[in-house]
Amino acid sequence: SCPPPAPEPKVALSNAQWEQLSCKCSTCNAEYVGDAPVALLKMKLEALKERKRGGAVVHTTAELADLLQKQGNYVEAVSHYKAALSLNETSDSQSGIELADLNHKLACCYKKMGHRHFAVAESHFRRALQLRLKDLGPGHADVATCKHHLAMLLHTVHRADEALELAETALEIRQAKLGPDHNASKLTHELVTRLKKEIRMKSM
């Protein structure tokens, strides 16, 4: 895509307005996150911290991390995901599902940062999977998502046998919950097929 110039932040926007802020390239129509939404969300976060709105601080920190990751600012995104995790883990209203989501997003962010961060990404994918299995059960679609992403990471680091086991389980869940024609099911089916082919070729 070809990013358009970032808009200037407009402080006077309402919550509903800044939440809807997005930018699109006029040439290729691709969405991207400019500086304005990030700046506005940072301002909201500081205001929430001053008012000591604990739960809202956690959610807004995570939202800011999401925006930063979409923007490609992975280092700062990681910092905010970690902050949200720490706040969530010490909160009286701690949520296993929220912790799982944060670990999963943090893992995805580390994966995008390259091979030097793959080991840390794997640990967060596994933590997310553990939490989702506990709170949602083994047949939930979100569990399948965790297994699919972990399988993709293991495939990248040439651990095809481990990846295949996870991918096959993810495929069973996705086909059962979403149907075989769903895009997610098709993606996992392609991954399983690719892994089987690679393992077969290695054994020849």
PDB file of C-alpha atoms in Angstrom:
ATOM      1  CA  SER A   1       0.000   0.000   0.000  1.00  0.00           C
ATOM      2  CA  CYS A   2       0.999   3.640  -0.257  1.00  0.00           C
ATOM      3  CA  PRO A   3       0.324   5.441   3.025  1.00  0.00           C
ATOM      4  CA  PRO A   4      -1.218   8.894   2.827  1.00  0.00           C
ATOM      5  CA  PRO A   5       0.102  11.700   4.987  1.00  0.00           C
ATOM      6  CA  ALA A   6      -0.842  11.300   8.653  1.00  0.00           C
ATOM      7  CA  PRO A   7      -3.578  13.679   9.825  1.00  0.00           C
ATOM      8  CA  GLU A   8      -2.976  16.100  12.658  1.00  0.00           C
ATOM      9  CA  PRO A   9      -4.611  15.162  15.990  1.00  0.00           C
ATOM     10  CA  LYS A  10      -7.740  17.122  16.816  1.00  0.00           C
ATOM     11  CA  VAL A  11      -8.096  17.215  20.580  1.00  0.00           C
ATOM     12  CA  ALA A  12     -11.708  18.452  20.535  1.00  0.00           C
ATOM     13  CA  LEU A  13     -13.128  15.208  19.100  1.00  0.00           C
ATOM     14  CA  SER A  14     -15.653  13.225  21.126  1.00  0.00           C
ATOM     15  CA  ASN A  15     -14.959   9.647  22.249  1.00  0.00           C
ATOM     16  CA  ALA A  16     -17.203   8.290  19.495  1.00  0.00           C
ATOM     17  CA  GLN A  17     -15.330  10.320  16.879  1.00  0.00           C
ATOM     18  CA  TRP A  18     -11.787   9.374  17.832  1.00  0.00           C
ATOM     19  CA  GLU A  19     -12.771   5.709  18.163  1.00  0.00           C
ATOM     20  CA  GLN A  20     -13.862   5.792  14.522  1.00  0.00           C
ATOM     21  CA  LEU A  21     -10.711   7.504  13.245  1.00  0.00           C
ATOM     22  CA  SER A  22      -9.065   5.597  10.427  1.00  0.00           C
ATOM     23  CA  CYS A  23      -7.139   6.420   7.308  1.00  0.00           C
ATOM     24  CA  LYS A  24      -7.261   4.932   3.832  1.00  0.00           C
ATOM     25  CA  CYS A  25      -4.893   5.223   0.940  1.00  0.00           C
ATOM     26  CA  SER A  26      -6.656   7.058  -1.898  1.00  0.00           C
ATOM     27  CA  THR A  27      -4.788   4.937  -4.455  1.00  0.00           C
ATOM     28  CA  CYS A  28      -5.093   1.353  -3.165  1.00  0.00           C
ATOM     29  CA  ASN A  29      -7.811   1.847  -0.482  1.00  0.00           C
ATOM     30  CA  ALA A  30      -5.719   0.015   2.120  1.00  0.00           C
ATOM     31  CA  GLU A  31      -6.405   0.947   5.729  1.00  0.00           C
ATOM     32  CA  TYR A  32      -3.595   2.109   7.946  1.00  0.00           C
ATOM     33  CA  VAL A  33      -3.204   3.776  11.324  1.00  0.00           C
ATOM     34  CA  GLY A  34      -1.834   7.289  11.249  1.00  0.00           C
ATOM     35  CA  ASP A  35      -0.515   9.365  14.117  1.00  0.00           C
ATOM     36  CA  ALA A  36      -3.801  11.059  15.036  1.00  0.00           C
ATOM     37  CA  PRO A  37      -5.620   8.043  16.546  1.00  0.00           C
ATOM     38  CA  VAL A  38      -2.484   7.044  18.481  1.00  0.00           C
ATOM     39  CA  ALA A  39      -1.999  10.557  19.862  1.00  0.00           C
ATOM     40  CA  LEU A  40      -5.636  10.815  20.889  1.00  0.00           C
ATOM     41  CA  LEU A  41      -5.638   7.424  22.568  1.00  0.00           C
ATOM     42  CA  LYS A  42      -2.488   8.319  24.496  1.00  0.00           C
ATOM     43  CA  MET A  43      -4.241  11.445  25.735  1.00  0.00           C
ATOM     44  CA  LYS A  44      -7.247   9.402  26.841  1.00  0.00           C
ATOM     45  CA  LEU A  45      -4.969   6.927  28.626  1.00  0.00           C
ATOM     46  CA  GLU A  46      -3.228   9.685  30.592  1.00  0.00           C
ATOM     47  CA  ALA A  47      -6.584  11.146  31.601  1.00  0.00           C
ATOM     48  CA  LEU A  48      -7.775   7.729  32.824  1.00  0.00           C
ATOM     49  CA  LYS A  49      -4.585   7.241  34.831  1.00  0.00           C
ATOM     50  CA  GLU A  50      -5.060  10.612  36.516  1.00  0.00           C
ATOM     51  CA  ARG A  51      -8.614   9.625  37.465  1.00  0.00           C
ATOM     52  CA  LYS A  52      -7.362   6.194  38.617  1.00  0.00           C
ATOM     53  CA  ARG A  53      -9.830   4.284  36.452  1.00  0.00           C
ATOM     54  CA  GLY A  54      -8.096   0.918  36.777  1.00  0.00           C
ATOM     55  CA  GLY A  55     -10.191  -1.280  34.485  1.00  0.00           C
ATOM     56  CA  ALA A  56     -10.453   1.398  31.821  1.00  0.00           C
ATOM     57  CA  VAL A  57      -6.681   1.926  31.980  1.00  0.00           C
ATOM     58  CA  VAL A  58      -6.111  -1.769  31.212  1.00  0.00           C
ATOM     59  CA  HIS A  59      -8.481  -1.762  28.236  1.00  0.00           C
ATOM     60  CA  THR A  60      -7.173   1.517  26.825  1.00  0.00           C
ATOM     61  CA  THR A  61      -3.546   0.384  27.204  1.00  0.00           C
ATOM     62  CA  ALA A  62      -4.413  -2.739  25.227  1.00  0.00           C
ATOM     63  CA  GLU A  63      -6.255  -0.686  22.593  1.00  0.00           C
ATOM     64  CA  LEU A  64      -3.216   1.559  22.230  1.00  0.00           C
ATOM     65  CA  ALA A  65      -0.986  -1.495  21.804  1.00  0.00           C
ATOM     66  CA  ASP A  66      -3.336  -2.768  19.071  1.00  0.00           C
ATOM     67  CA  LEU A  67      -3.076   0.534  17.202  1.00  0.00           C
ATOM     68  CA  LEU A  68       0.696   0.643  17.536  1.00  0.00           C
ATOM     69  CA  GLN A  69       0.984  -2.901  16.194  1.00  0.00           C
ATOM     70  CA  LYS A  70      -1.203  -2.014  13.184  1.00  0.00           C
ATOM     71  CA  GLN A  71       1.017   1.016  12.677  1.00  0.00           C
ATOM     72  CA  GLY A  72       4.086  -1.254  12.601  1.00  0.00           C
ATOM     73  CA  ASN A  73       5.525   0.224  15.793  1.00  0.00           C
ATOM     74  CA  TYR A  74       6.179  -3.199  17.329  1.00  0.00           C
ATOM     75  CA  VAL A  75       8.624  -2.132  20.045  1.00  0.00           C
ATOM     76  CA  GLU A  76       6.192   0.359  21.569  1.00  0.00           C
ATOM     77  CA  ALA A  77       3.289  -2.045  21.048  1.00  0.00           C
ATOM     78  CA  VAL A  78       5.132  -4.733  23.025  1.00  0.00           C
ATOM     79  CA  SER A  79       5.735  -2.256  25.833  1.00  0.00           C
ATOM     80  CA  HIS A  80       2.016  -1.462  26.085  1.00  0.00           C
ATOM     81  CA  TYR A  81       0.927  -5.092  25.805  1.00  0.00           C
ATOM     82  CA  LYS A  82       3.267  -5.927  28.683  1.00  0.00           C
ATOM     83  CA  ALA A  83       1.882  -3.031  30.714  1.00  0.00           C
ATOM     84  CA  ALA A  84      -1.682  -4.205  30.073  1.00  0.00           C
ATOM     85  CA  LEU A  85      -0.730  -7.754  31.069  1.00  0.00           C
ATOM     86  CA  SER A  86       0.866  -6.578  34.283  1.00  0.00           C
ATOM     87  CA  LEU A  87      -2.157  -4.434  35.159  1.00  0.00           C
ATOM     88  CA  ASN A  88      -4.564  -7.253  34.352  1.00  0.00           C
ATOM     89  CA  GLU A  89      -2.647  -9.818  36.400  1.00  0.00           C
ATOM     90  CA  THR A  90      -2.733  -7.578  39.491  1.00  0.00           C
ATOM     91  CA  SER A  91      -6.351  -6.487  39.040  1.00  0.00           C
ATOM     92  CA  ASP A  92      -9.113  -7.627  41.399  1.00  0.00           C
ATOM     93  CA  SER A  93     -11.279  -8.284  38.339  1.00  0.00           C
ATOM     94  CA  GLN A  94      -8.637 -10.362  36.566  1.00  0.00           C
ATOM     95  CA  SER A  95      -9.994 -12.111  33.478  1.00  0.00           C
ATOM     96  CA  GLY A  96      -8.426 -15.293  32.137  1.00  0.00           C
ATOM     97  CA  ILE A  97      -9.884 -14.609  28.706  1.00  0.00           C
ATOM     98  CA  GLU A  98      -8.421 -11.092  28.633  1.00  0.00           C
ATOM     99  CA  LEU A  99      -5.057 -12.440  29.776  1.00  0.00           C
ATOM    100  CA  ALA A 100      -5.203 -15.023  26.992  1.00  0.00           C
ATOM    101  CA  ASP A 101      -6.054 -12.374  24.399  1.00  0.00           C
ATOM    102  CA  LEU A 102      -3.193 -10.137  25.557  1.00  0.00           C
ATOM    103  CA  ASN A 103      -0.703 -13.016  25.500  1.00  0.00           C
ATOM    104  CA  HIS A 104      -1.873 -13.985  22.013  1.00  0.00           C
ATOM    105  CA  LYS A 105      -1.541 -10.432  20.677  1.00  0.00           C
ATOM    106  CA  LEU A 106       1.854 -10.027  22.332  1.00  0.00           C
ATOM    107  CA  ALA A 107       3.000 -13.282  20.734  1.00  0.00           C
ATOM    108  CA  CYS A 108       1.833 -12.095  17.298  1.00  0.00           C
ATOM    109  CA  CYS A 109       3.731  -8.850  17.806  1.00  0.00           C
ATOM    110  CA  TYR A 110       6.947 -10.644  18.781  1.00  0.00           C
ATOM    111  CA  LYS A 111       6.587 -12.921  15.756  1.00  0.00           C
ATOM    112  CA  LYS A 112       6.371  -9.909  13.456  1.00  0.00           C
ATOM    113  CA  MET A 113       9.611  -8.581  14.998  1.00  0.00           C
ATOM    114  CA  GLY A 114      11.592 -11.451  13.473  1.00  0.00           C
ATOM    115  CA  HIS A 115      13.377 -14.692  14.277  1.00  0.00           C
ATOM    116  CA  ARG A 116      15.293 -13.316  17.269  1.00  0.00           C
ATOM    117  CA  HIS A 117      11.969 -12.966  19.072  1.00  0.00           C
ATOM    118  CA  PHE A 118      10.435 -16.309  18.070  1.00  0.00           C
ATOM    119  CA  ALA A 119      11.247 -18.047  21.377  1.00  0.00           C
ATOM    120  CA  VAL A 120       9.438 -15.330  23.342  1.00  0.00           C
ATOM    121  CA  ALA A 121       6.558 -15.433  20.866  1.00  0.00           C
ATOM    122  CA  GLU A 122       6.240 -19.188  21.383  1.00  0.00           C
ATOM    123  CA  SER A 123       6.087 -18.812  25.175  1.00  0.00           C
ATOM    124  CA  HIS A 124       3.245 -16.275  24.906  1.00  0.00           C
ATOM    125  CA  PHE A 125       1.348 -18.377  22.344  1.00  0.00           C
ATOM    126  CA  ARG A 126       1.573 -21.346  24.723  1.00  0.00           C
ATOM    127  CA  ARG A 127       0.434 -19.228  27.676  1.00  0.00           C
ATOM    128  CA  ALA A 128      -2.540 -17.961  25.646  1.00  0.00           C
ATOM    129  CA  LEU A 129      -3.396 -21.531  24.642  1.00  0.00           C
ATOM    130  CA  GLN A 130      -3.187 -22.720  28.250  1.00  0.00           C
ATOM    131  CA  LEU A 131      -5.530 -19.966  29.426  1.00  0.00           C
ATOM    132  CA  ARG A 132      -8.027 -20.477  26.611  1.00  0.00           C
ATOM    133  CA  LEU A 133      -8.120 -24.222  27.179  1.00  0.00           C
ATOM    134  CA  LYS A 134      -8.837 -23.619  30.851  1.00  0.00           C
ATOM    135  CA  ASP A 135     -11.555 -20.985  30.363  1.00  0.00           C
ATOM    136  CA  LEU A 136     -13.121 -22.002  27.057  1.00  0.00           C
ATOM    137  CA  GLY A 137     -12.542 -25.745  26.722  1.00  0.00           C
ATOM    138  CA  PRO A 138     -10.673 -27.745  24.062  1.00  0.00           C
ATOM    139  CA  GLY A 139     -13.282 -27.397  21.324  1.00  0.00           C
ATOM    140  CA  HIS A 140     -13.576 -23.600  21.213  1.00  0.00           C
ATOM    141  CA  ALA A 141     -12.774 -21.659  18.043  1.00  0.00           C
ATOM    142  CA  ASP A 142     -10.393 -19.354  19.935  1.00  0.00           C
ATOM    143  CA  VAL A 143      -8.415 -22.410  21.040  1.00  0.00           C
ATOM    144  CA  ALA A 144      -8.137 -23.386  17.382  1.00  0.00           C
ATOM    145  CA  THR A 145      -6.845 -19.890  16.571  1.00  0.00           C
ATOM    146  CA  CYS A 146      -4.113 -20.256  19.201  1.00  0.00           C
ATOM    147  CA  LYS A 147      -3.110 -23.661  17.879  1.00  0.00           C
ATOM    148  CA  HIS A 148      -3.068 -22.439  14.284  1.00  0.00           C
ATOM    149  CA  HIS A 149      -0.798 -19.491  15.077  1.00  0.00           C
ATOM    150  CA  LEU A 150       1.512 -21.602  17.222  1.00  0.00           C
ATOM    151  CA  ALA A 151       1.685 -24.191  14.442  1.00  0.00           C
ATOM    152  CA  MET A 152       2.639 -21.489  11.949  1.00  0.00           C
ATOM    153  CA  LEU A 153       5.435 -20.294  14.236  1.00  0.00           C
ATOM    154  CA  LEU A 154       6.771 -23.829  14.749  1.00  0.00           C
ATOM    155  CA  HIS A 155       6.633 -24.384  10.996  1.00  0.00           C
ATOM    156  CA  THR A 156       8.756 -21.250  10.528  1.00  0.00           C
ATOM    157  CA  VAL A 157      11.429 -22.622  12.883  1.00  0.00           C
ATOM    158  CA  HIS A 158      11.424 -26.034  11.132  1.00  0.00           C
ATOM    159  CA  ARG A 159       9.557 -28.025  13.799  1.00  0.00           C
ATOM    160  CA  ALA A 160       7.118 -29.525  11.349  1.00  0.00           C
ATOM    161  CA  ASP A 161       6.089 -32.574  13.396  1.00  0.00           C
ATOM    162  CA  GLU A 162       5.018 -30.442  16.369  1.00  0.00           C
ATOM    163  CA  ALA A 163       3.358 -27.961  14.045  1.00  0.00           C
ATOM    164  CA  LEU A 164       1.370 -30.667  12.267  1.00  0.00           C
ATOM    165  CA  GLU A 165      -0.095 -32.043  15.494  1.00  0.00           C
ATOM    166  CA  LEU A 166      -1.328 -28.583  16.481  1.00  0.00           C
ATOM    167  CA  ALA A 167      -2.570 -27.731  12.988  1.00  0.00           C
ATOM    168  CA  GLU A 168      -4.551 -30.956  12.643  1.00  0.00           C
ATOM    169  CA  THR A 169      -6.304 -30.327  15.955  1.00  0.00           C
ATOM    170  CA  ALA A 170      -6.990 -26.726  14.952  1.00  0.00           C
ATOM    171  CA  LEU A 171      -8.441 -27.921  11.659  1.00  0.00           C
ATOM    172  CA  GLU A 172     -10.801 -30.371  13.386  1.00  0.00           C
ATOM    173  CA  ILE A 173     -12.107 -27.616  15.655  1.00  0.00           C
ATOM    174  CA  ARG A 174     -12.479 -25.040  12.902  1.00  0.00           C
ATOM    175  CA  GLN A 175     -14.282 -27.393  10.553  1.00  0.00           C
ATOM    176  CA  ALA A 176     -16.624 -28.457  13.349  1.00  0.00           C
ATOM    177  CA  LYS A 177     -17.327 -24.931  14.615  1.00  0.00           C
ATOM    178  CA  LEU A 178     -17.050 -22.836  11.466  1.00  0.00           C
ATOM    179  CA  GLY A 179     -17.561 -25.320   8.648  1.00  0.00           C
ATOM    180  CA  PRO A 180     -15.057 -26.509   6.022  1.00  0.00           C
ATOM    181  CA  ASP A 181     -15.773 -23.591   3.677  1.00  0.00           C
ATOM    182  CA  HIS A 182     -14.911 -20.874   6.190  1.00  0.00           C
ATOM    183  CA  ASN A 183     -11.735 -18.919   5.379  1.00  0.00           C
ATOM    184  CA  ALA A 184     -10.159 -19.869   8.717  1.00  0.00           C
ATOM    185  CA  SER A 185     -10.790 -23.559   8.050  1.00  0.00           C
ATOM    186  CA  LYS A 186      -9.318 -23.244   4.574  1.00  0.00           C
ATOM    187  CA  LEU A 187      -6.180 -21.532   5.917  1.00  0.00           C
ATOM    188  CA  THR A 188      -5.595 -24.288   8.456  1.00  0.00           C
ATOM    189  CA  HIS A 189      -6.295 -26.961   5.836  1.00  0.00           C
ATOM    190  CA  GLU A 190      -3.634 -25.397   3.598  1.00  0.00           C
ATOM    191  CA  LEU A 191      -1.192 -25.386   6.514  1.00  0.00           C
ATOM    192  CA  VAL A 192      -1.860 -29.063   7.287  1.00  0.00           C
ATOM    193  CA  THR A 193      -1.399 -30.003   3.630  1.00  0.00           C
ATOM    194  CA  ARG A 194       1.873 -28.058   3.410  1.00  0.00           C
ATOM    195  CA  LEU A 195       3.230 -29.595   6.616  1.00  0.00           C
ATOM    196  CA  LYS A 196       2.351 -33.132   5.531  1.00  0.00           C
ATOM    197  CA  LYS A 197       4.073 -32.593   2.202  1.00  0.00           C
ATOM    198  CA  GLU A 198       7.241 -31.265   3.866  1.00  0.00           C
ATOM    199  CA  ILE A 199       7.367 -34.136   6.356  1.00  0.00           C
ATOM    200  CA  ARG A 200       6.815 -36.667   3.552  1.00  0.00           C
ATOM    201  CA  MET A 201       9.613 -35.149   1.461  1.00  0.00           C
ATOM    202  CA  LYS A 202      12.031 -35.240   4.408  1.00  0.00           C
ATOM    203  CA  SER A 203      11.382 -38.911   4.952  1.00  0.00           C
ATOM    204  CA  MET A 204      12.151 -39.833   1.336  1.00  0.00           C
TER     205      MET A 204
END
